Amino acid sequence: MTTARSPDNQAGTQSTLRHQKRRAARESRPAPPAGEPDFRRVFEAGPAPYLLLSPEFTIVAVNDAYLRATATVREVIVGRNIFDVFPDNPNDPDANGVANLRASLMRVRQSGAPDTMAVQKYDIPIAGMPGGFEQRHWSPINTPVFDAEGALTHILHRVEDVTAIVQARAMTVRMESELLAQAQHVRQSQQFADLFQQAPTFMAMLSGPEHRVDLLNQGFLRLTGHRDVVGRSVAECFGGSAGRAYVALLDEVYRSGRPLAASSALYAVQAVAGGATEERYIDFVFQPIRTPEGMVKGIFVEGVDVTERVQANTRRDALIRLTDALRDLRTPEDIAYTAARVLGETLGVSRVGYGAFDAQTGTLRVERDWRAPGIASLAGSLNLGDFGDYVEDMKLGRVVIIDDAAKDPRTAAAAAALRAHDAAAFVNIPLTEQGRLMSILFVNSAQPRGWSPEDCALMREVAERARTTTERLASMLALRDSEAKFRTIADAMPQMVWSTLPDGYHDYYNQQWYEYTGVPAGSTDGEGWNDVFHPEDQQRAWNAWHNSLATGETYEIQYRLRHRSGEYRWVLGRALPIRDETGRIVRWMGTCTDIHTQKLAEDALREAAQRKDEFLAMLAHELRNPLAPISTAAQLLRVWHADEKARTMASEIIVRQVRHMTELVDDLLDVSRVTRGLVELHMTTLDLKQIVNSAIEQALPLIESRRHALEVRTPPQRAHVLTLDVDDSHAHIAIADNGNGIAATLLPDIFDLFIQGERSPDRTQGGLGLGLALVRSLTALHGGSATAESAGEGRGSTFTITLPLADGDAPCSDAPPQHVPGAASHGLRIMLVDDNIDGATSLAALLGAQGHTVSVAEDAEMALSDPALEKVQAFILDIGLPGMDGYALARHLRGRPAIASALMIALTGYGQPADRMLSSAAGFDHHFVKPVDVEALTRALDGFGG
């Protein structure tokens, strides 16, 4: 069973077979002999115009013939897409040259075979005339070029400029058609004769195989020297080798019946009978004239004077040659001589050169000039006053043009001297600087000559290009000297110095860069610099650099740079744009400064400041917590009708919380002195069991609120802490848990000031960062020690205090203070949610004493499960609740329709503006900071209508 192949598959298979055959042919081909020619030079010197294209149609190489044919410059077109360089003429709606050429190139690329195109009308841009196009016709052939493996590497694009032939053919057809039409209608009338004679082209009608002249116009008479040749054969009219060649061409047209064109043929034309002859370039077309039966009976000859076009092309080619020649010159003298040579050869003059003008003496100093064969040099000094009266014109910047020295009044008196110097006609172009005549470009002709405007334009263009090249060379040499000085200075600087081109391409680093980074010289040119940055800083540095390139803003950034030791060190990178007089950025200059030490110090200060801010925030929280129950208890004591039990409870609350706050304040006041070992100890003997029990009592509410299991193990006997030297017996207090544990990175610093783990809004999750620092310092002052152990995060912690024991006993004592507020204007059902039991119960007692009905919940779960929740008229919520915090609880309560309009009061230890914004966003009506201002709270409750 066979499978039919699609045409595409068959084409692909055939293309592959062709490639394989080509590869085999190349592999079997003998090696080229030694001394193989330079094919690039052969390519560039070829007479036919060629382009070498990449498979993507980018111009890779171009020969001189193509540059001349298209009036382009190699540096301008190489590296660009052919269709960008040669677009369609936008003024021609029927232009299809781009589409046809693209289709041909695509066929070559797909088939791997040459493609010969029909003659194409493909206009080319006119150099120096934006938007201008010159009508041209081309005969193109596109040929594939393969590598040793048969893969397409290039496409050779060869063209032949057939514009003259096409235009002449079109003109011939048109003229013949017009003439034949006229002849048919006018029957060889005088009107036809006048039309024929007045035609601007050269025309003649020849008959028979001997090419006898039947008819010719005035234009053709100029070619014959105004001789009467009607009735004579061409062979009789034109003798010599040129005549024989002319006859041979006519014979071929008569024999084959095909038209033939001769392009840019040089003829001596006599414009006026008996006058001087002038060589002109003529395009000829020989068109066969047929009988009604189709037999050739004669030839119609038409010619067009294309001298101006040929001369324009010659001038254009001269400028191309000049550009190529000036490219590699390195002295002003060579530049001047080369410009003179190209100009002299193009114009066919006797001498061209440059001279330096001395305004004081009026002399011209010539070092070297170009001369035609047999012409003497003007090297040396010449007094221009000896050759005419025109120096003042040149001082004013005017070009001096002399067609005939003997006839021009400025030079008539010196005509003999000028002829003796082969300068019967000349053009002097002044070259000025800041209004002063500095030098002169002189062009001499040994014979009188009418200098055309095009000749003078070419002279000015050559002079300008030579001047520009000389200035560019001087700038380049000055820049080279300046760069050498710059490198010397940059290498002497302690900083790393670098520079880039306007597009950001790094092209220079000083020696300090390579010594600091340890990278090989040149390895960070271009975009390689980003590789020596720390991976985390690369994208940031890259984005900042591209922003500066796009906006011209100063580049300034801190990043980590890999030191030669392998360490990443912080540096400050900074770059400024260097602009020319027009404001255009011509270069970027940058430096890198090592700021590693300063950066680490800044980071340490920043971390210390952050710890300080966290410490102050937590301090405010910790101070407000004991103040809240104290204030509430004090207000409770003010209520005159409070019973004795309530008074006793309030008193005990105040005593405990005042003691806690006093200890907290004492800790804050003594922390610096304690950590520096400057504290004075008041020596006394204490019962360690009582201290432990007191600590347990203080921590018990928090322990119970977290539903922790506390196990206390103490010896039956009393244990005393001694403040003096002791013997070998010690007391060990160990506190162990199975909670969050301590990260290995935090454990070594756990006893340092302000050191804390992650902190949450719940105050139980963080402290002031003072406690452990005080523990270690105080135990050390008592001759003991403090240690911490943890197996890691989530694996619990153990803190152990070791203190020396002492003999003896000493009792301890405590004492409390007291206070009272008034009744509420109307009683409300209030729910108070706070995990601080003392604070919650004391505030509940106070509100109850004022006439409110108060329920207390320790957390959000307990509050939401209260059966009387939907009867509550006002909620007082702590923010730092365990589990669901106060913000979330408030939003949840607002979402219940029955209590959505209840009064919502936040009561918290956090009172920053951001905290108040968060509480407002959560739906709270009021935000009070612990300890609560009872009077303000009372006003808020009284102002609520229920």
PDB file of N, CA and C in Angstrom, residues 45-74:
ATOM      1  N   ALA A  45      35.254  44.184  -6.973  1.00  0.00           N
ATOM      2  CA  ALA A  45      35.750  44.830  -8.194  1.00  0.00           C
ATOM      3  C   ALA A  45      34.991  44.397  -9.437  1.00  0.00           C
ATOM      4  N   GLY A  46      34.044  43.463  -9.298  1.00  0.00           N
ATOM      5  CA  GLY A  46      33.314  42.969 -10.460  1.00  0.00           C
ATOM      6  C   GLY A  46      32.575  44.079 -11.192  1.00  0.00           C
ATOM      7  N   PRO A  47      32.483  43.988 -12.529  1.00  0.00           N
ATOM      8  CA  PRO A  47      31.835  45.069 -13.312  1.00  0.00           C
ATOM      9  C   PRO A  47      30.325  45.074 -13.183  1.00  0.00           C
ATOM     10  N   ALA A  48      29.735  43.923 -12.861  1.00  0.00           N
ATOM     11  CA  ALA A  48      28.276  43.864 -12.744  1.00  0.00           C
ATOM     12  C   ALA A  48      27.866  44.160 -11.295  1.00  0.00           C
ATOM     13  N   PRO A  49      26.741  44.836 -11.090  1.00  0.00           N
ATOM     14  CA  PRO A  49      26.308  45.162  -9.719  1.00  0.00           C
ATOM     15  C   PRO A  49      25.842  43.907  -8.974  1.00  0.00           C
ATOM     16  N   TYR A  50      26.367  43.695  -7.772  1.00  0.00           N
ATOM     17  CA  TYR A  50      26.003  42.545  -6.953  1.00  0.00           C
ATOM     18  C   TYR A  50      25.716  42.975  -5.530  1.00  0.00           C
ATOM     19  N   LEU A  51      24.735  42.268  -4.907  1.00  0.00           N
ATOM     20  CA  LEU A  51      24.485  42.342  -3.459  1.00  0.00           C
ATOM     21  C   LEU A  51      24.577  40.921  -2.926  1.00  0.00           C
ATOM     22  N   LEU A  52      25.128  40.770  -1.727  1.00  0.00           N
ATOM     23  CA  LEU A  52      25.107  39.471  -1.044  1.00  0.00           C
ATOM     24  C   LEU A  52      24.163  39.601   0.146  1.00  0.00           C
ATOM     25  N   LEU A  53      23.078  38.786   0.136  1.00  0.00           N
ATOM     26  CA  LEU A  53      22.041  38.878   1.153  1.00  0.00           C
ATOM     27  C   LEU A  53      22.081  37.657   2.062  1.00  0.00           C
ATOM     28  N   SER A  54      21.666  37.869   3.340  1.00  0.00           N
ATOM     29  CA  SER A  54      21.451  36.747   4.243  1.00  0.00           C
ATOM     30  C   SER A  54      20.100  36.105   3.896  1.00  0.00           C
ATOM     31  N   PRO A  55      19.814  34.897   4.412  1.00  0.00           N
ATOM     32  CA  PRO A  55      18.502  34.288   4.137  1.00  0.00           C
ATOM     33  C   PRO A  55      17.342  35.135   4.625  1.00  0.00           C
ATOM     34  N   GLU A  56      17.605  36.083   5.555  1.00  0.00           N
ATOM     35  CA  GLU A  56      16.542  36.986   6.031  1.00  0.00           C
ATOM     36  C   GLU A  56      16.520  38.273   5.227  1.00  0.00           C
ATOM     37  N   PHE A  57      17.299  38.330   4.118  1.00  0.00           N
ATOM     38  CA  PHE A  57      17.345  39.454   3.176  1.00  0.00           C
ATOM     39  C   PHE A  57      18.051  40.676   3.757  1.00  0.00           C
ATOM     40  N   THR A  58      18.991  40.442   4.683  1.00  0.00           N
ATOM     41  CA  THR A  58      19.841  41.534   5.184  1.00  0.00           C
ATOM     42  C   THR A  58      21.052  41.662   4.278  1.00  0.00           C
ATOM     43  N   ILE A  59      21.443  42.889   3.937  1.00  0.00           N
ATOM     44  CA  ILE A  59      22.588  43.119   3.056  1.00  0.00           C
ATOM     45  C   ILE A  59      23.864  42.805   3.817  1.00  0.00           C
ATOM     46  N   VAL A  60      24.615  41.805   3.350  1.00  0.00           N
ATOM     47  CA  VAL A  60      25.860  41.379   3.997  1.00  0.00           C
ATOM     48  C   VAL A  60      27.066  42.025   3.324  1.00  0.00           C
ATOM     49  N   ALA A  61      27.036  42.125   2.008  1.00  0.00           N
ATOM     50  CA  ALA A  61      28.157  42.724   1.270  1.00  0.00           C
ATOM     51  C   ALA A  61      27.616  43.324  -0.019  1.00  0.00           C
ATOM     52  N   VAL A  62      28.370  44.289  -0.575  1.00  0.00           N
ATOM     53  CA  VAL A  62      27.956  44.965  -1.798  1.00  0.00           C
ATOM     54  C   VAL A  62      29.207  45.339  -2.574  1.00  0.00           C
ATOM     55  N   ASN A  63      29.163  45.220  -3.895  1.00  0.00           N
ATOM     56  CA  ASN A  63      30.350  45.602  -4.653  1.00  0.00           C
ATOM     57  C   ASN A  63      30.230  47.037  -5.149  1.00  0.00           C
ATOM     58  N   ASP A  64      31.383  47.546  -5.641  1.00  0.00           N
ATOM     59  CA  ASP A  64      31.436  48.963  -6.029  1.00  0.00           C
ATOM     60  C   ASP A  64      30.478  49.262  -7.178  1.00  0.00           C
ATOM     61  N   ALA A  65      30.322  48.315  -8.098  1.00  0.00           N
ATOM     62  CA  ALA A  65      29.438  48.554  -9.235  1.00  0.00           C
ATOM     63  C   ALA A  65      28.004  48.776  -8.771  1.00  0.00           C
ATOM     64  N   TYR A  66      27.571  48.036  -7.741  1.00  0.00           N
ATOM     65  CA  TYR A  66      26.206  48.215  -7.220  1.00  0.00           C
ATOM     66  C   TYR A  66      26.055  49.585  -6.550  1.00  0.00           C
ATOM     67  N   LEU A  67      27.096  49.983  -5.791  1.00  0.00           N
ATOM     68  CA  LEU A  67      27.045  51.301  -5.137  1.00  0.00           C
ATOM     69  C   LEU A  67      26.924  52.405  -6.177  1.00  0.00           C
ATOM     70  N   ARG A  68      27.683  52.267  -7.269  1.00  0.00           N
ATOM     71  CA  ARG A  68      27.602  53.291  -8.321  1.00  0.00           C
ATOM     72  C   ARG A  68      26.233  53.271  -8.996  1.00  0.00           C
ATOM     73  N   ALA A  69      25.708  52.097  -9.209  1.00  0.00           N
ATOM     74  CA  ALA A  69      24.426  51.991  -9.916  1.00  0.00           C
ATOM     75  C   ALA A  69      23.275  52.555  -9.093  1.00  0.00           C
ATOM     76  N   THR A  70      23.381  52.458  -7.767  1.00  0.00           N
ATOM     77  CA  THR A  70      22.267  52.873  -6.901  1.00  0.00           C
ATOM     78  C   THR A  70      22.543  54.154  -6.137  1.00  0.00           C
ATOM     79  N   ALA A  71      23.731  54.751  -6.341  1.00  0.00           N
ATOM     80  CA  ALA A  71      24.089  56.018  -5.660  1.00  0.00           C
ATOM     81  C   ALA A  71      24.009  55.862  -4.156  1.00  0.00           C
ATOM     82  N   THR A  72      24.513  54.756  -3.631  1.00  0.00           N
ATOM     83  CA  THR A  72      24.505  54.505  -2.196  1.00  0.00           C
ATOM     84  C   THR A  72      25.924  54.388  -1.671  1.00  0.00           C
ATOM     85  N   VAL A  73      26.017  54.341  -0.341  1.00  0.00           N
ATOM     86  CA  VAL A  73      27.315  54.241   0.342  1.00  0.00           C
ATOM     87  C   VAL A  73      27.341  52.936   1.123  1.00  0.00           C
ATOM     88  N   ARG A  74      28.443  52.221   1.053  1.00  0.00           N
ATOM     89  CA  ARG A  74      28.543  50.890   1.667  1.00  0.00           C
ATOM     90  C   ARG A  74      28.178  50.924   3.150  1.00  0.00           C
TER      91      ARG A  74
END
